[in-house]
PDB file of C-alpha atoms in Angstrom:
ATOM      1  CA  MET A1037    -194.007 261.868 -27.437  1.00 42.00           C
ATOM      2  CA  MET A1038    -191.483 260.689 -30.002  1.00 50.00           C
ATOM      3  CA  SER A1039    -192.038 260.613 -33.775  1.00 69.00           C
ATOM      4  CA  GLY A1040    -195.809 260.881 -33.457  1.00 89.00           C
ATOM      5  CA  TYR A1041    -196.129 258.117 -30.850  1.00 94.00           C
ATOM      6  CA  ASN A1042    -197.617 258.610 -27.382  1.00 94.00           C
ATOM      7  CA  ARG A1043    -196.692 256.489 -24.367  1.00 95.00           C
ATOM      8  CA  VAL A1044    -199.923 254.936 -23.104  1.00 96.00           C
ATOM      9  CA  ALA A1045    -198.918 252.233 -20.609  1.00 97.00           C
ATOM     10  CA  ALA A1046    -196.198 249.967 -19.332  1.00 97.00           C
ATOM     11  CA  THR A1047    -196.534 246.620 -21.098  1.00 97.00           C
ATOM     12  CA  ASP A1048    -196.879 244.778 -17.776  1.00 96.00           C
ATOM     13  CA  GLU A1049    -200.031 246.815 -16.966  1.00 96.00           C
ATOM     14  CA  ILE A1050    -201.994 244.837 -19.584  1.00 97.00           C
ATOM     15  CA  PRO A1051    -201.693 241.074 -19.016  1.00 97.00           C
ATOM     16  CA  PRO A1052    -201.940 238.636 -21.956  1.00 97.00           C
ATOM     17  CA  GLY A1053    -205.551 237.873 -22.883  1.00 97.00           C
ATOM     18  CA  SER A1054    -206.908 241.134 -21.519  1.00 97.00           C
ATOM     19  CA  GLY A1055    -207.964 244.595 -22.597  1.00 97.00           C
ATOM     20  CA  LYS A1056    -207.924 247.989 -20.931  1.00 97.00           C
ATOM     21  CA  ILE A1057    -209.441 251.411 -21.573  1.00 98.00           C
ATOM     22  CA  ILE A1058    -206.867 254.204 -21.520  1.00 97.00           C
ATOM     23  CA  GLY A1059    -207.472 257.925 -21.933  1.00 95.00           C
ATOM     24  CA  VAL A1060    -205.086 259.786 -24.230  1.00 92.00           C
ATOM     25  CA  GLY A1061    -205.893 263.481 -24.388  1.00 86.00           C
ATOM     26  CA  LYS A1062    -209.618 263.709 -25.158  1.00 90.00           C
ATOM     27  CA  ARG A1063    -209.666 260.219 -26.678  1.00 91.00           C
ATOM     28  CA  ALA A1064    -210.372 256.843 -25.122  1.00 95.00           C
ATOM     29  CA  ILE A1065    -208.553 253.908 -26.664  1.00 97.00           C
ATOM     30  CA  ALA A1066    -208.933 250.173 -26.147  1.00 98.00           C
ATOM     31  CA  VAL A1067    -205.613 248.382 -25.610  1.00 98.00           C
ATOM     32  CA  PHE A1068    -205.415 244.592 -25.979  1.00 98.00           C
ATOM     33  CA  ASN A1069    -202.643 242.097 -25.266  1.00 98.00           C
ATOM     34  CA  VAL A1070    -202.842 238.996 -27.471  1.00 98.00           C
ATOM     35  CA  ASP A1071    -200.082 236.645 -26.301  1.00 96.00           C
ATOM     36  CA  GLY A1072    -197.621 239.521 -25.828  1.00 95.00           C
ATOM     37  CA  ASP A1073    -198.607 241.376 -29.011  1.00 97.00           C
ATOM     38  CA  PHE A1074    -200.333 244.693 -28.371  1.00 98.00           C
ATOM     39  CA  HIS A1075    -203.210 246.016 -30.465  1.00 98.00           C
ATOM     40  CA  VAL A1076    -205.046 249.313 -30.042  1.00 98.00           C
ATOM     41  CA  LEU A1077    -208.471 250.304 -31.339  1.00 97.00           C
ATOM     42  CA  SER A1078    -210.804 253.201 -30.817  1.00 96.00           C
ATOM     43  CA  ASN A1079    -212.675 252.393 -27.597  1.00 97.00           C
ATOM     44  CA  THR A1080    -216.029 253.253 -29.197  1.00 94.00           C
ATOM     45  CA  CYS A1081    -217.936 250.356 -30.759  1.00 91.00           C
ATOM     46  CA  ALA A1082    -218.966 251.106 -34.342  1.00 85.00           C
ATOM     47  CA  HIS A1083    -222.478 249.768 -33.686  1.00 83.00           C
ATOM     48  CA  ARG A1084    -223.846 251.567 -30.635  1.00 86.00           C
ATOM     49  CA  GLY A1085    -220.801 253.162 -29.036  1.00 88.00           C
ATOM     50  CA  GLY A1086    -220.116 250.590 -26.303  1.00 90.00           C
ATOM     51  CA  PRO A1087    -216.703 250.520 -24.556  1.00 96.00           C
ATOM     52  CA  LEU A1088    -214.644 247.914 -26.451  1.00 97.00           C
ATOM     53  CA  GLY A1089    -211.798 247.988 -23.913  1.00 97.00           C
ATOM     54  CA  ALA A1090    -214.195 246.554 -21.322  1.00 97.00           C
ATOM     55  CA  GLY A1091    -215.158 243.693 -23.644  1.00 96.00           C
ATOM     56  CA  LYS A1092    -214.237 240.018 -23.398  1.00 96.00           C
ATOM     57  CA  LEU A1093    -211.136 239.110 -25.431  1.00 98.00           C
ATOM     58  CA  ARG A1094    -210.879 235.604 -26.914  1.00 97.00           C
ATOM     59  CA  GLY A1095    -207.930 235.073 -29.217  1.00 97.00           C
ATOM     60  CA  ILE A1096    -207.932 238.102 -31.518  1.00 98.00           C
ATOM     61  CA  VAL A1097    -211.670 238.819 -31.141  1.00 98.00           C
ATOM     62  CA  VAL A1098    -213.178 241.262 -28.655  1.00 98.00           C
ATOM     63  CA  THR A1099    -216.898 241.203 -27.878  1.00 96.00           C
ATOM     64  CA  CYS A1100    -218.480 244.570 -27.125  1.00 95.00           C
ATOM     65  CA  PRO A1101    -220.096 244.456 -23.673  1.00 94.00           C
ATOM     66  CA  GLY A1102    -222.928 246.697 -24.906  1.00 86.00           C
ATOM     67  CA  GLU A1103    -224.585 244.645 -27.618  1.00 86.00           C
ATOM     68  CA  GLY A1104    -222.283 241.712 -28.336  1.00 93.00           C
ATOM     69  CA  ARG A1105    -220.796 242.851 -31.658  1.00 94.00           C
ATOM     70  CA  GLN A1106    -217.389 241.312 -32.293  1.00 96.00           C
ATOM     71  CA  PHE A1107    -214.265 242.875 -33.774  1.00 97.00           C
ATOM     72  CA  GLU A1108    -210.792 241.608 -34.648  1.00 98.00           C
ATOM     73  CA  VAL A1109    -208.368 243.541 -32.446  1.00 98.00           C
ATOM     74  CA  THR A1110    -205.600 243.057 -35.043  1.00 97.00           C
ATOM     75  CA  THR A1111    -207.456 244.975 -37.783  1.00 97.00           C
ATOM     76  CA  GLY A1112    -210.563 246.598 -36.249  1.00 97.00           C
ATOM     77  CA  ARG A1113    -212.790 244.716 -38.718  1.00 96.00           C
ATOM     78  CA  GLY A1114    -216.215 243.498 -37.692  1.00 96.00           C
ATOM     79  CA  VAL A1115    -216.481 239.706 -37.445  1.00 96.00           C
ATOM     80  CA  SER A1116    -220.087 239.132 -38.531  1.00 92.00           C
ATOM     81  CA  ASP A1117    -220.530 242.430 -40.381  1.00 90.00           C
ATOM     82  CA  ARG A1118    -217.415 243.323 -42.391  1.00 88.00           C
ATOM     83  CA  THR A1119    -218.814 246.811 -43.090  1.00 90.00           C
ATOM     84  CA  LEU A1120    -218.837 247.646 -39.367  1.00 91.00           C
ATOM     85  CA  ASN A1121    -215.259 248.544 -38.443  1.00 95.00           C
ATOM     86  CA  VAL A1122    -213.398 250.263 -35.598  1.00 95.00           C
ATOM     87  CA  GLU A1123    -210.328 252.437 -36.147  1.00 95.00           C
ATOM     88  CA  PRO A1124    -207.039 250.641 -35.363  1.00 97.00           C
ATOM     89  CA  TYR A1125    -203.898 252.501 -34.299  1.00 97.00           C
ATOM     90  CA  LEU A1126    -200.221 251.739 -34.931  1.00 97.00           C
ATOM     91  CA  THR A1127    -198.291 250.517 -31.892  1.00 97.00           C
ATOM     92  CA  LYS A1128    -194.727 249.783 -30.882  1.00 96.00           C
ATOM     93  CA  VAL A1129    -192.980 248.761 -27.679  1.00 97.00           C
ATOM     94  CA  GLU A1130    -189.896 250.612 -26.456  1.00 96.00           C
ATOM     95  CA  ASN A1131    -188.136 249.720 -23.210  1.00 97.00           C
ATOM     96  CA  GLY A1132    -191.247 248.030 -21.779  1.00 97.00           C
ATOM     97  CA  GLN A1133    -193.495 250.954 -22.691  1.00 97.00           C
ATOM     98  CA  LEU A1134    -196.416 250.688 -25.103  1.00 98.00           C
ATOM     99  CA  MET A1135    -196.398 253.520 -27.627  1.00 97.00           C
ATOM    100  CA  VAL A1136    -199.376 254.373 -29.857  1.00 96.00           C
ATOM    101  CA  LYS A1137    -199.557 256.611 -32.908  1.00 95.00           C
ATOM    102  CA  LEU A1138    -202.871 258.513 -32.816  1.00 87.00           C
TER     103      LEU A1138
END
């Protein structure tokens, strides 16, 4: 860990247009690759707790596989309900490694 960031994955482990669930300590996070830009959210859907990292990613929007709620992976904001949000985390890439500040 350096300056509050945790290494969570090699960037090539998450192909563009996909998401992945990664455990960090006792937390599960959802990691998304949008055209080479990485975004990380809490893995727990704000509606019913579904696993966002297992959802379908289209552009910057992920659809929860549990009940179909959609969230912007860039901000964590709900698409149809702006009051329903998911916590986003700061990210950076160093030497091909994705780092997340939790």
